[in-house]
mmCIF file of C-alpha atoms in Angstrom:
data_model
loop_
_atom_site.group_PDB
_atom_site.id
_atom_site.type_symbol
_atom_site.label_atom_id
_atom_site.label_comp_id
_atom_site.label_asym_id
_atom_site.label_seq_id
_atom_site.Cartn_x
_atom_site.Cartn_y
_atom_site.Cartn_z
ATOM 1 C CA MET G 1 180.171 9.142 282.696
ATOM 2 C CA PRO G 2 183.940 9.177 281.970
ATOM 3 C CA LEU G 3 185.390 6.603 279.619
ATOM 4 C CA ARG G 4 186.859 3.531 281.264
ATOM 5 C CA TRP G 5 190.265 2.289 280.168
ATOM 6 C CA GLN G 6 188.745 -0.863 278.657
ATOM 7 C CA GLU G 7 186.657 1.259 276.284
ATOM 8 C CA VAL G 8 189.853 2.811 274.906
ATOM 9 C CA ALA G 9 192.161 -0.217 275.035
ATOM 10 C CA LEU G 10 189.887 -2.756 273.309
ATOM 11 C CA PRO G 11 189.416 -0.998 269.919
ATOM 12 C CA LEU G 12 193.100 0.008 269.834
ATOM 13 C CA PHE G 13 194.076 -3.605 270.499
ATOM 14 C CA VAL G 14 191.753 -4.900 267.764
ATOM 15 C CA ILE G 15 193.076 -2.405 265.207
ATOM 16 C CA THR G 16 196.687 -3.267 266.125
ATOM 17 C CA VAL G 17 196.007 -7.001 265.716
ATOM 18 C CA LEU G 18 194.348 -6.459 262.322
ATOM 19 C CA ILE G 19 197.280 -4.388 261.081
ATOM 20 C CA ALA G 20 199.770 -6.989 262.355
ATOM 21 C CA LEU G 21 197.871 -9.809 260.622
ATOM 22 C CA LYS G 22 198.116 -7.878 257.360
ATOM 23 C CA TYR G 23 201.863 -8.569 257.298
ATOM 24 C CA LEU G 24 201.567 -12.314 257.855
ATOM 25 C CA PRO G 25 201.719 -14.470 254.683
ATOM 26 C CA LEU G 26 198.740 -16.603 255.721
ATOM 27 C CA THR G 27 196.366 -13.633 256.156
ATOM 28 C CA ALA G 28 197.978 -10.980 253.942
ATOM 29 C CA HIS G 29 195.367 -11.446 251.176
ATOM 30 C CA LEU G 30 192.409 -10.835 253.523
ATOM 31 C CA PRO G 31 190.763 -7.362 253.526
ATOM 32 C CA LEU G 32 192.162 -6.574 256.961
ATOM 33 C CA SER G 33 192.806 -2.909 256.157
ATOM 34 C CA ARG G 34 189.101 -2.471 255.425
ATOM 35 C CA ALA G 35 188.240 -4.300 258.632
ATOM 36 C CA ALA G 36 190.520 -1.963 260.603
ATOM 37 C CA GLY G 37 188.810 0.975 258.921
ATOM 38 C CA VAL G 38 185.384 -0.365 259.931
ATOM 39 C CA VAL G 39 186.559 -0.765 263.533
ATOM 40 C CA ALA G 40 187.983 2.775 263.541
ATOM 41 C CA PHE G 41 184.745 4.199 262.104
ATOM 42 C CA GLY G 42 182.682 2.248 264.628
ATOM 43 C CA TYR G 43 184.810 3.508 267.495
ATOM 44 C CA ALA G 44 184.484 7.109 266.300
ATOM 45 C CA ALA G 45 180.703 6.666 266.211
ATOM 46 C CA PHE G 46 180.839 5.093 269.678
ATOM 47 C CA LEU G 47 182.703 8.111 271.094
ATOM 48 C CA ALA G 48 180.265 10.542 269.474
ATOM 49 C CA LEU G 49 177.238 8.695 270.864
ATOM 50 C CA ARG G 50 178.912 8.294 274.261
ATOM 51 C CA LEU G 51 179.107 12.085 274.559
ATOM 52 C CA VAL G 52 175.316 12.402 274.276
ATOM 53 C CA GLN G 53 174.560 9.589 276.735
ATOM 54 C CA PRO G 54 172.051 10.933 279.305
ATOM 55 C CA GLU G 55 173.442 11.293 282.819
ATOM 56 C CA ASP G 56 170.055 11.055 284.554
ATOM 57 C CA GLY G 57 167.422 8.343 284.479
ATOM 58 C CA ILE G 58 163.850 8.770 283.276
ATOM 59 C CA THR G 59 161.240 9.570 285.944
ATOM 60 C CA ILE G 60 158.157 7.352 285.680
ATOM 61 C CA GLU G 61 154.965 6.825 287.675
ATOM 62 C CA GLY G 62 155.072 6.229 291.420
ATOM 63 C CA GLY G 63 158.259 8.170 292.066
ATOM 64 C CA TRP G 64 160.483 5.666 290.285
ATOM 65 C CA ALA G 65 163.495 6.535 288.145
ATOM 66 C CA GLU G 66 164.419 4.158 285.339
ATOM 67 C CA LEU G 67 167.446 3.430 283.197
ATOM 68 C CA ARG G 68 166.947 3.443 279.449
ATOM 69 C CA PRO G 69 169.113 1.992 276.658
ATOM 70 C CA SER G 70 171.303 4.666 275.103
ATOM 71 C CA LEU G 71 172.116 5.353 271.449
ATOM 72 C CA VAL G 72 175.443 3.601 272.008
ATOM 73 C CA GLU G 73 173.673 0.312 272.767
ATOM 74 C CA TYR G 74 171.199 0.637 269.902
ATOM 75 C CA PHE G 75 174.026 1.434 267.492
ATOM 76 C CA ALA G 76 176.177 -1.456 268.722
ATOM 77 C CA CYS G 77 173.364 -4.025 268.722
ATOM 78 C CA TYR G 78 171.630 -3.228 265.446
ATOM 79 C CA GLY G 79 174.845 -2.166 263.712
ATOM 80 C CA ALA G 80 176.541 -5.469 264.530
ATOM 81 C CA ALA G 81 173.437 -7.411 263.462
ATOM 82 C CA ALA G 82 173.233 -5.511 260.164
ATOM 83 C CA LEU G 83 176.932 -6.006 259.418
ATOM 84 C CA ALA G 84 176.630 -9.721 260.229
ATOM 85 C CA ALA G 85 173.688 -9.985 257.817
ATOM 86 C CA VAL G 86 175.649 -8.230 255.048
ATOM 87 C CA LEU G 87 178.656 -10.516 255.506
ATOM 88 C CA LEU G 88 176.427 -13.599 255.588
ATOM 89 C CA PHE G 89 174.776 -12.463 252.341
ATOM 90 C CA ALA G 90 178.222 -12.033 250.792
ATOM 91 C CA VAL G 91 179.298 -15.511 251.898
ATOM 92 C CA ILE G 92 176.158 -17.182 250.557
ATOM 93 C CA PHE G 93 175.944 -15.459 247.180
ATOM 94 C CA MET G 94 179.590 -14.620 246.432
ATOM 95 C CA SER G 95 181.406 -17.624 247.845
ATOM 96 C CA SER G 96 182.535 -18.743 244.381
ATOM 97 C CA ALA G 97 184.762 -15.663 244.066
ATOM 98 C CA ALA G 98 186.539 -16.169 247.402
ATOM 99 C CA ASP G 99 189.067 -18.715 248.591
ATOM 100 C CA THR G 100 188.701 -20.977 251.617
ATOM 101 C CA THR G 101 190.623 -18.709 254.005
ATOM 102 C CA GLN G 102 188.444 -15.732 253.140
ATOM 103 C CA LEU G 103 185.269 -17.766 253.626
ATOM 104 C CA ILE G 104 186.402 -19.061 257.019
ATOM 105 C CA ALA G 105 187.409 -15.562 258.164
ATOM 106 C CA THR G 106 184.051 -14.171 257.026
ATOM 107 C CA TYR G 107 182.117 -16.948 258.777
ATOM 108 C CA ILE G 108 184.029 -16.251 261.993
ATOM 109 C CA ALA G 109 183.257 -12.533 261.662
ATOM 110 C CA VAL G 110 179.547 -13.320 261.147
ATOM 111 C CA LEU G 111 179.470 -15.509 264.248
ATOM 112 C CA LEU G 112 181.287 -12.945 266.390
ATOM 113 C CA LEU G 113 179.094 -10.079 265.217
ATOM 114 C CA GLY G 114 175.923 -12.117 265.676
ATOM 115 C CA ALA G 115 176.953 -13.212 269.168
ATOM 116 C CA GLY G 116 177.886 -9.642 270.048
ATOM 117 C CA ALA G 117 174.544 -8.282 268.853
ATOM 118 C CA ALA G 118 172.643 -10.950 270.804
ATOM 119 C CA GLY G 119 174.713 -10.326 273.935
ATOM 120 C CA ILE G 120 174.209 -6.560 273.803
ATOM 121 C CA GLY G 121 170.488 -7.072 273.312
ATOM 122 C CA MET G 122 170.227 -9.475 276.245
ATOM 123 C CA VAL G 123 172.175 -7.353 278.751
ATOM 124 C CA GLY G 124 171.364 -3.905 277.423
ATOM 125 C CA LEU G 125 168.219 -3.450 275.377
ATOM 126 C CA PHE G 126 165.864 -5.987 276.918
ATOM 127 C CA THR G 127 166.547 -5.470 280.624
ATOM 128 C CA ASN G 128 164.886 -3.085 283.050
ATOM 129 C CA THR G 129 166.473 -1.325 286.024
ATOM 130 C CA ARG G 130 164.644 1.192 288.197
ATOM 131 C CA TRP G 131 164.839 2.636 291.679
ATOM 132 C CA ASP G 132 163.052 4.851 294.171
ATOM 133 C CA ASN G 133 163.829 6.062 297.688
ATOM 134 C CA ARG G 134 163.367 2.571 299.151
ATOM 135 C CA GLN G 135 164.876 0.039 296.765
ATOM 136 C CA VAL G 136 166.419 -0.741 293.393
ATOM 137 C CA THR G 137 165.044 -3.497 291.147
ATOM 138 C CA HIS G 138 166.421 -5.214 288.071
ATOM 139 C CA ARG G 139 164.627 -7.485 285.593
ATOM 140 C CA THR G 140 166.656 -9.526 283.121
ATOM 141 C CA ALA G 141 165.724 -10.296 279.530
ATOM 142 C CA MET G 142 164.533 -13.723 280.730
ATOM 143 C CA GLY G 143 162.134 -12.151 283.245
ATOM 144 C CA ARG G 144 164.113 -12.805 286.442
ATOM 145 C CA GLU G 145 163.691 -9.933 288.901
ATOM 146 C CA THR G 146 166.037 -8.941 291.725
ATOM 147 C CA SER G 147 165.275 -6.292 294.346
ATOM 148 C CA LEU G 148 167.636 -4.721 296.880
ATOM 149 C CA ASP G 149 166.643 -2.368 299.671
ATOM 150 C CA TRP G 150 168.969 0.615 299.892
ATOM 151 C CA SER G 151 169.568 -0.209 303.546
ATOM 152 C CA GLU G 152 171.318 -3.463 302.566
ATOM 153 C CA VAL G 153 173.622 -2.110 299.855
ATOM 154 C CA ARG G 154 177.277 -2.750 300.715
ATOM 155 C CA SER G 155 179.327 -1.844 297.648
ATOM 156 C CA VAL G 156 179.212 -0.518 294.092
ATOM 157 C CA ARG G 157 181.944 -1.612 291.677
ATOM 158 C CA PRO G 158 182.536 -1.516 287.910
ATOM 159 C CA ASN G 159 183.413 -4.763 286.134
ATOM 160 C CA TRP G 160 183.583 -6.144 282.594
ATOM 161 C CA ARG G 161 179.784 -6.595 282.486
ATOM 162 C CA GLY G 162 178.927 -3.083 283.701
ATOM 163 C CA ILE G 163 178.362 -1.780 287.222
ATOM 164 C CA THR G 164 177.425 -4.115 290.074
ATOM 165 C CA ILE G 165 175.513 -3.108 293.194
ATOM 166 C CA THR G 166 176.098 -5.689 295.935
ATOM 167 C CA GLY G 167 173.766 -6.146 298.910
ATOM 168 C CA THR G 168 173.399 -8.638 301.705
ATOM 169 C CA THR G 169 170.726 -10.622 299.819
ATOM 170 C CA GLY G 170 172.039 -10.422 296.267
ATOM 171 C CA ARG G 171 173.522 -8.243 293.583
ATOM 172 C CA ILE G 172 172.371 -6.230 290.584
ATOM 173 C CA THR G 173 174.472 -5.549 287.486
ATOM 174 C CA PHE G 174 173.482 -2.933 284.921
ATOM 175 C CA SER G 175 175.137 -1.562 281.802
ATOM 176 C CA GLN G 176 177.330 1.517 282.177
ATOM 177 C CA PHE G 177 176.026 2.595 278.761
ATOM 178 C CA HIS G 178 172.427 2.975 279.942
ATOM 179 C CA GLY G 179 171.022 6.468 280.095
ATOM 180 C CA GLY G 180 171.053 7.335 283.802
ATOM 181 C CA ALA G 181 173.744 4.788 284.730
ATOM 182 C CA SER G 182 175.932 7.524 286.193
ATOM 183 C CA GLN G 183 173.105 8.811 288.380
ATOM 184 C CA LEU G 184 172.261 5.342 289.700
ATOM 185 C CA ALA G 185 175.921 4.494 290.362
ATOM 186 C CA LYS G 186 176.438 7.698 292.350
ATOM 187 C CA HIS G 187 173.222 7.188 294.313
ATOM 188 C CA ALA G 188 174.138 3.572 295.116
ATOM 189 C CA ALA G 189 177.676 4.586 296.154
ATOM 190 C CA THR G 190 176.255 7.216 298.501
ATOM 191 C CA ARG G 191 173.880 4.679 300.044
ATOM 192 C CA ALA G 192 176.697 2.150 300.475
ATOM 193 C CA MET G 193 178.844 4.761 302.213
ATOM 194 C CA ARG G 194 176.008 5.717 304.570
ATOM 195 C CA ASN G 195 175.317 2.064 305.369
ATOM 196 C CA ALA G 196 178.997 1.502 306.134
ATOM 197 C CA GLU G 197 179.067 4.518 308.444
ATOM 198 C CA THR G 198 175.919 3.329 310.226
ATOM 199 C CA ALA G 199 177.365 -0.168 310.668
ATOM 200 C CA THR G 200 180.616 1.280 312.024
ATOM 201 C CA LYS G 201 178.802 3.457 314.575
ATOM 202 C CA ALA G 202 176.619 0.530 315.639
ATOM 203 C CA PHE G 203 179.684 -1.688 316.070
ATOM 204 C CA ALA G 204 181.498 1.003 318.063
ATOM 205 C CA ALA G 205 178.513 1.455 320.348
#
């Protein structure tokens, strides 16, 4: 699946902000150059893993195809959690060597990384999306399941959370980083187009 503009703009924006903060007196003593380097390394790893993201879903029993978490999501989730743990360790055991500003900045980084890891896990690693010739189903990390018949699909649109399939009885959102996300998005778009054509012919008749 091609990169979306948000996937390019966000890391560039973060790196630019970190570099700009380096020249402010209040934050000049923080290790912002290292932080920018970490972001740049993480983005390079993201691009490399994005290239090997599977285009097709996994075929399972009963004629179903299923999305699976990709290496991008595993890297982002566990990498952020590991980095948060390292920073928290540094804050707890090395706080005497740092000033208040550094401690606050590190605590904020720990919270953001921890929240990011939890969010990626909830919407990426611990969800289940599968489909067959009749319907598409999605189960959240909390166990809530939504099913849409292909005959009721009306639109397929990308958004900040991923890709959303909208039907007459509900909607399903799945991560664009899942292995097979491209295949499901194309299949859903084709079904939506066919449904629209059928509705138009029925209305004309």
